[in-house]
PDB file of C-alpha atoms in Angstrom:
ATOM      1  CA  MET E   1      44.803-123.393  -3.689  1.00 42.00           C
ATOM      2  CA  SER E   2      46.512-120.037  -3.934  1.00 44.00           C
ATOM      3  CA  ALA E   3      44.313-116.991  -3.694  1.00 43.00           C
ATOM      4  CA  LYS E   4      43.757-115.307  -7.028  1.00 42.00           C
ATOM      5  CA  PRO E   5      43.652-111.493  -7.049  1.00 42.00           C
ATOM      6  CA  GLN E   6      40.135-110.093  -7.002  1.00 42.00           C
ATOM      7  CA  THR E   7      40.119-109.283 -10.740  1.00 42.00           C
ATOM      8  CA  THR E   8      36.819-111.091 -11.158  1.00 41.00           C
ATOM      9  CA  ARG E   9      35.034-108.513  -9.046  1.00 54.00           C
ATOM     10  CA  LEU E  10      32.991-105.805 -10.683  1.00 56.00           C
ATOM     11  CA  ARG E  11      34.348-102.258 -10.825  1.00 60.00           C
ATOM     12  CA  ILE E  12      33.010-100.066  -7.999  1.00 63.00           C
ATOM     13  CA  ASP E  13      31.475 -96.770  -9.106  1.00 63.00           C
ATOM     14  CA  PRO E  14      33.148 -94.057  -6.978  1.00 71.00           C
ATOM     15  CA  ILE E  15      29.937 -91.975  -6.813  1.00 71.00           C
ATOM     16  CA  THR E  16      27.420 -94.642  -5.836  1.00 63.00           C
ATOM     17  CA  ASN E  17      29.940 -97.031  -4.255  1.00 59.00           C
ATOM     18  CA  LEU E  18      28.068 -99.828  -6.048  1.00 54.00           C
ATOM     19  CA  PRO E  19      29.397-102.322  -8.573  1.00 56.00           C
ATOM     20  CA  SER E  20      28.724-101.247 -12.141  1.00 61.00           C
ATOM     21  CA  ILE E  21      29.192-102.099 -15.777  1.00 58.00           C
ATOM     22  CA  ASN E  22      27.879 -99.481 -18.163  1.00 57.00           C
ATOM     23  CA  THR E  23      28.944-100.674 -21.601  1.00 58.00           C
ATOM     24  CA  PHE E  24      29.197-103.945 -23.435  1.00 53.00           C
ATOM     25  CA  GLY E  25      32.972-103.320 -23.608  1.00 56.00           C
ATOM     26  CA  GLU E  26      33.161-103.234 -19.803  1.00 57.00           C
ATOM     27  CA  LEU E  27      31.091-106.414 -19.782  1.00 54.00           C
ATOM     28  CA  SER E  28      33.629-108.117 -22.066  1.00 54.00           C
ATOM     29  CA  ASP E  29      36.481-106.996 -19.788  1.00 58.00           C
ATOM     30  CA  PHE E  30      34.684-108.449 -16.761  1.00 57.00           C
ATOM     31  CA  LEU E  31      34.002-111.708 -18.551  1.00 55.00           C
ATOM     32  CA  ARG E  32      37.628-112.102 -19.669  1.00 55.00           C
ATOM     33  CA  SER E  33      38.805-111.680 -16.098  1.00 56.00           C
ATOM     34  CA  ALA E  34      36.240-114.021 -14.564  1.00 51.00           C
ATOM     35  CA  ALA E  35      37.645-117.372 -15.546  1.00 54.00           C
ATOM     36  CA  SER E  36      39.315-119.433 -12.880  1.00 59.00           C
ATOM     37  CA  ASP E  37      38.331-122.844 -14.278  1.00 72.00           C
ATOM     38  CA  GLU E  38      37.191-124.399 -17.550  1.00 80.00           C
ATOM     39  CA  ASP E  39      33.462-123.952 -16.867  1.00 85.00           C
ATOM     40  CA  SER E  40      33.988-120.298 -15.958  1.00 85.00           C
ATOM     41  CA  ARG E  41      36.013-119.748 -19.116  1.00 85.00           C
ATOM     42  CA  LYS E  42      33.387-121.345 -21.355  1.00 90.00           C
ATOM     43  CA  PHE E  43      30.572-119.552 -19.539  1.00 90.00           C
ATOM     44  CA  SER E  44      32.361-116.214 -19.997  1.00 86.00           C
ATOM     45  CA  GLU E  45      33.021-116.866 -23.681  1.00 87.00           C
ATOM     46  CA  MET E  46      29.373-117.738 -24.269  1.00 91.00           C
ATOM     47  CA  MET E  47      28.215-114.602 -22.476  1.00 89.00           C
ATOM     48  CA  SER E  48      30.598-112.574 -24.624  1.00 87.00           C
ATOM     49  CA  GLN E  49      28.949-114.125 -27.689  1.00 90.00           C
ATOM     50  CA  LEU E  50      25.548-113.158 -26.295  1.00 93.00           C
ATOM     51  CA  SER E  51      26.686-109.569 -25.801  1.00 91.00           C
ATOM     52  CA  VAL E  52      28.018-109.350 -29.376  1.00 90.00           C
ATOM     53  CA  HIS E  53      24.661-110.513 -30.759  1.00 94.00           C
ATOM     54  CA  ILE E  54      22.802-108.168 -28.425  1.00 95.00           C
ATOM     55  CA  GLU E  55      24.886-105.209 -29.541  1.00 93.00           C
ATOM     56  CA  GLY E  56      24.157-106.004 -33.200  1.00 95.00           C
ATOM     57  CA  ILE E  57      20.423-106.296 -32.592  1.00 96.00           C
ATOM     58  CA  ILE E  58      20.304-103.038 -30.641  1.00 96.00           C
ATOM     59  CA  SER E  59      22.175-101.235 -33.426  1.00 95.00           C
ATOM     60  CA  SER E  60      19.784-102.616 -36.025  1.00 96.00           C
ATOM     61  CA  LEU E  61      16.731-101.681 -33.965  1.00 96.00           C
ATOM     62  CA  ARG E  62      18.025 -98.137 -33.560  1.00 96.00           C
ATOM     63  CA  ALA E  63      18.498 -97.838 -37.314  1.00 96.00           C
ATOM     64  CA  SER E  64      15.208 -99.486 -38.291  1.00 94.00           C
ATOM     65  CA  ARG E  65      12.560-101.739 -36.785  1.00 94.00           C
ATOM     66  CA  GLU E  66      11.850-103.317 -40.165  1.00 94.00           C
ATOM     67  CA  ARG E  67      10.788-106.916 -39.634  1.00 93.00           C
ATOM     68  CA  GLU E  68      12.688-108.096 -42.705  1.00 92.00           C
ATOM     69  CA  ARG E  69      15.932-106.709 -41.300  1.00 94.00           C
ATOM     70  CA  VAL E  70      15.669-107.434 -37.558  1.00 95.00           C
ATOM     71  CA  ALA E  71      13.598-110.647 -37.335  1.00 94.00           C
ATOM     72  CA  PRO E  72      16.347-112.896 -38.795  1.00 95.00           C
ATOM     73  CA  MET E  73      18.785-111.494 -36.222  1.00 96.00           C
ATOM     74  CA  LEU E  74      16.328-112.279 -33.421  1.00 96.00           C
ATOM     75  CA  VAL E  75      15.823-115.822 -34.715  1.00 95.00           C
ATOM     76  CA  ASP E  76      19.604-116.348 -34.881  1.00 96.00           C
ATOM     77  CA  PHE E  77      19.878-114.964 -31.363  1.00 97.00           C
ATOM     78  CA  LEU E  78      17.273-117.469 -30.167  1.00 96.00           C
ATOM     79  CA  THR E  79      19.589-120.248 -31.357  1.00 95.00           C
ATOM     80  CA  VAL E  80      22.526-118.707 -29.510  1.00 95.00           C
ATOM     81  CA  LEU E  81      20.390-118.363 -26.354  1.00 96.00           C
ATOM     82  CA  ARG E  82      19.196-121.974 -26.662  1.00 95.00           C
ATOM     83  CA  ASN E  83      22.791-123.238 -26.924  1.00 95.00           C
ATOM     84  CA  HIS E  84      23.886-121.096 -23.989  1.00 96.00           C
ATOM     85  CA  ARG E  85      20.968-122.316 -21.876  1.00 96.00           C
ATOM     86  CA  ALA E  86      21.873-125.947 -22.680  1.00 96.00           C
ATOM     87  CA  PHE E  87      25.415-125.255 -21.460  1.00 96.00           C
ATOM     88  CA  VAL E  88      24.130-123.653 -18.244  1.00 96.00           C
ATOM     89  CA  VAL E  89      21.760-126.557 -17.571  1.00 95.00           C
ATOM     90  CA  HIS E  90      24.692-128.977 -17.745  1.00 94.00           C
ATOM     91  CA  LEU E  91      26.954-127.069 -15.335  1.00 93.00           C
ATOM     92  CA  GLY E  92      28.120-129.030 -12.299  1.00 90.00           C
ATOM     93  CA  LEU E  93      26.635-129.147  -8.829  1.00 89.00           C
ATOM     94  CA  SER E  94      28.973-126.426  -7.602  1.00 88.00           C
ATOM     95  CA  TRP E  95      27.188-123.975  -9.934  1.00 92.00           C
ATOM     96  CA  ARG E  96      23.701-125.334  -9.353  1.00 91.00           C
ATOM     97  CA  GLY E  97      24.144-125.000  -5.602  1.00 89.00           C
ATOM     98  CA  LEU E  98      24.253-121.224  -5.923  1.00 91.00           C
ATOM     99  CA  TYR E  99      21.055-119.239  -5.470  1.00 88.00           C
ATOM    100  CA  GLU E 100      21.944-117.141  -8.533  1.00 93.00           C
ATOM    101  CA  TYR E 101      21.901-120.214 -10.788  1.00 95.00           C
ATOM    102  CA  ALA E 102      18.101-120.554 -10.752  1.00 94.00           C
ATOM    103  CA  ALA E 103      17.672-116.798 -11.181  1.00 95.00           C
ATOM    104  CA  TYR E 104      19.892-116.839 -14.266  1.00 96.00           C
ATOM    105  CA  LEU E 105      18.061-119.788 -15.816  1.00 95.00           C
ATOM    106  CA  GLN E 106      14.782-117.959 -15.236  1.00 96.00           C
ATOM    107  CA  ALA E 107      16.163-114.802 -16.853  1.00 96.00           C
ATOM    108  CA  LEU E 108      17.316-116.814 -19.898  1.00 96.00           C
ATOM    109  CA  ASN E 109      13.913-118.459 -20.215  1.00 96.00           C
ATOM    110  CA  ASN E 110      12.116-115.124 -19.908  1.00 96.00           C
ATOM    111  CA  PHE E 111      14.363-113.582 -22.556  1.00 97.00           C
ATOM    112  CA  ARG E 112      13.621-116.436 -24.970  1.00 96.00           C
ATOM    113  CA  VAL E 113       9.872-116.116 -24.387  1.00 95.00           C
ATOM    114  CA  LEU E 114       9.974-112.348 -24.884  1.00 95.00           C
ATOM    115  CA  ILE E 115      11.865-112.679 -28.157  1.00 95.00           C
ATOM    116  CA  GLY E 116       9.208-115.095 -29.396  1.00 93.00           C
ATOM    117  CA  GLN E 117       6.479-112.648 -28.388  1.00 94.00           C
ATOM    118  CA  TRP E 118       8.276-109.740 -30.054  1.00 93.00           C
ATOM    119  CA  LEU E 119       8.573-111.740 -33.262  1.00 92.00           C
ATOM    120  CA  LEU E 120       4.826-112.482 -33.230  1.00 91.00           C
ATOM    121  CA  ASP E 121       3.612-109.015 -32.157  1.00 86.00           C
ATOM    122  CA  GLY E 122       1.772-107.258 -34.940  1.00 75.00           C
ATOM    123  CA  GLY E 123       1.582-110.449 -36.981  1.00 78.00           C
ATOM    124  CA  THR E 124       4.087-111.784 -39.445  1.00 73.00           C
ATOM    125  CA  GLN E 125       2.584-109.644 -42.211  1.00 80.00           C
ATOM    126  CA  SER E 126       3.445-106.352 -40.497  1.00 86.00           C
ATOM    127  CA  ARG E 127       6.435-104.526 -41.930  1.00 91.00           C
ATOM    128  CA  GLU E 128       7.736-103.258 -38.575  1.00 92.00           C
ATOM    129  CA  LEU E 129       8.358-104.927 -35.256  1.00 93.00           C
ATOM    130  CA  THR E 130       6.757-103.333 -32.215  1.00 92.00           C
ATOM    131  CA  LEU E 131      10.012-104.000 -30.350  1.00 93.00           C
ATOM    132  CA  THR E 132      12.162-100.951 -29.579  1.00 94.00           C
ATOM    133  CA  ALA E 133      15.915-100.884 -29.019  1.00 95.00           C
ATOM    134  CA  GLU E 134      15.311 -99.634 -25.484  1.00 96.00           C
ATOM    135  CA  ASP E 135      12.983-102.529 -24.605  1.00 95.00           C
ATOM    136  CA  PHE E 136      15.403-105.086 -25.989  1.00 96.00           C
ATOM    137  CA  GLU E 137      18.370-103.451 -24.261  1.00 94.00           C
ATOM    138  CA  LEU E 138      16.571-103.419 -20.909  1.00 95.00           C
ATOM    139  CA  VAL E 139      15.841-107.146 -20.996  1.00 96.00           C
ATOM    140  CA  ALA E 140      19.312-107.920 -22.363  1.00 95.00           C
ATOM    141  CA  TRP E 141      21.059-106.031 -19.537  1.00 91.00           C
ATOM    142  CA  ARG E 142      18.857-107.733 -16.955  1.00 94.00           C
ATOM    143  CA  THR E 143      19.694-111.151 -18.353  1.00 95.00           C
ATOM    144  CA  LEU E 144      23.411-110.475 -18.720  1.00 92.00           C
ATOM    145  CA  GLY E 145      23.445-108.960 -15.236  1.00 90.00           C
ATOM    146  CA  GLU E 146      22.062-112.196 -13.798  1.00 94.00           C
ATOM    147  CA  GLY E 147      24.774-114.129 -15.628  1.00 93.00           C
ATOM    148  CA  MET E 148      27.528-111.807 -14.410  1.00 88.00           C
ATOM    149  CA  LEU E 149      26.231-112.140 -10.866  1.00 90.00           C
ATOM    150  CA  LEU E 150      26.286-115.930 -11.164  1.00 92.00           C
ATOM    151  CA  ILE E 151      29.874-115.906 -12.429  1.00 89.00           C
ATOM    152  CA  ASP E 152      30.977-113.444  -9.760  1.00 85.00           C
ATOM    153  CA  MET E 153      29.324-115.401  -6.934  1.00 88.00           C
ATOM    154  CA  TYR E 154      30.797-118.675  -8.197  1.00 89.00           C
ATOM    155  CA  GLU E 155      34.268-117.138  -8.384  1.00 83.00           C
ATOM    156  CA  GLN E 156      33.962-115.689  -4.888  1.00 84.00           C
ATOM    157  CA  TRP E 157      32.674-118.962  -3.524  1.00 83.00           C
ATOM    158  CA  ILE E 158      35.468-121.120  -4.950  1.00 81.00           C
ATOM    159  CA  GLN E 159      38.098-118.655  -3.730  1.00 78.00           C
ATOM    160  CA  GLY E 160      36.567-118.387  -0.277  1.00 72.00           C
ATOM    161  CA  PRO E 161      37.746-120.063   2.901  1.00 66.00           C
ATOM    162  CA  GLY E 162      37.309-123.819   2.945  1.00 53.00           C
ATOM    163  CA  ALA E 163      37.450-124.228  -0.828  1.00 56.00           C
ATOM    164  CA  SER E 164      39.525-127.284  -1.705  1.00 48.00           C
ATOM    165  CA  ASP E 165      42.211-127.475  -4.360  1.00 42.00           C
ATOM    166  CA  ASP E 166      39.776-129.459  -6.477  1.00 44.00           C
ATOM    167  CA  GLY E 167      37.194-126.701  -6.306  1.00 42.00           C
ATOM    168  CA  PRO E 168      33.794-126.878  -4.639  1.00 45.00           C
ATOM    169  CA  THR E 169      32.647-130.232  -3.400  1.00 45.00           C
ATOM    170  CA  LEU E 170      29.207-131.768  -3.449  1.00 41.00           C
ATOM    171  CA  SER E 171      28.863-131.467   0.312  1.00 45.00           C
ATOM    172  CA  GLY E 172      29.415-127.711   0.086  1.00 48.00           C
ATOM    173  CA  ALA E 173      27.229-127.130  -2.952  1.00 46.00           C
ATOM    174  CA  ARG E 174      24.255-126.035  -0.876  1.00 51.00           C
ATOM    175  CA  GLU E 175      26.216-123.873   1.558  1.00 61.00           C
ATOM    176  CA  PRO E 176      25.723-120.529  -0.270  1.00 65.00           C
ATOM    177  CA  GLN E 177      21.959-121.085  -0.429  1.00 64.00           C
ATOM    178  CA  VAL E 178      21.709-122.030   3.228  1.00 67.00           C
ATOM    179  CA  GLU E 179      23.759-119.006   4.309  1.00 71.00           C
ATOM    180  CA  ARG E 180      21.608-116.643   2.236  1.00 69.00           C
ATOM    181  CA  ALA E 181      18.414-118.211   3.586  1.00 70.00           C
ATOM    182  CA  VAL E 182      19.622-117.768   7.159  1.00 70.00           C
ATOM    183  CA  GLN E 183      20.549-114.114   6.492  1.00 72.00           C
ATOM    184  CA  TRP E 184      17.185-113.506   4.825  1.00 70.00           C
ATOM    185  CA  TRP E 185      15.330-115.117   7.722  1.00 68.00           C
ATOM    186  CA  LYS E 186      17.215-112.976  10.270  1.00 70.00           C
ATOM    187  CA  ARG E 187      16.335-109.787   8.356  1.00 71.00           C
ATOM    188  CA  LEU E 188      12.720-110.873   8.095  1.00 67.00           C
ATOM    189  CA  ARG E 189      12.415-111.456  11.851  1.00 68.00           C
ATOM    190  CA  ARG E 190      13.673-107.935  12.725  1.00 64.00           C
TER     191      ARG E 190
END
């Protein structure tokens, strides 16, 4: 397997020296570059769809928190999230072996629960949602960040030493988790 250039890596902020994505446009650029196999491509496309819906909801919330206007968008977004989650649940063992996989599933589940709560807050008879654009954006970025981390870690793992031409194997699926656990345990014992 020939080494692919590190285009899947996140841009490094020159001030903080940390990886960063600050806009949904930068997120789309990252997602387009993070596709080395069919699952990665589909995952990236689905996350791009999520970000488009998120952007629309945030814009609507900034303009008005009217239930009649925003609630249908949130319900539609729940369907998109449900479909995306179903895709993630059916990813192969090479994805599920990564520590970030469970964290992303948890973030998706939390996002879905929060949307349900936001739709119910204040009762269905209230004219305005209690949800603010800032609250929604915060949870959206957290969720998308978990997904980007999962994609990035998967891409790094399959391009790393010992990766076969066929991609990750079942025997190596747990390797990233074991390595992280060992590193965590060493830090804990210091």
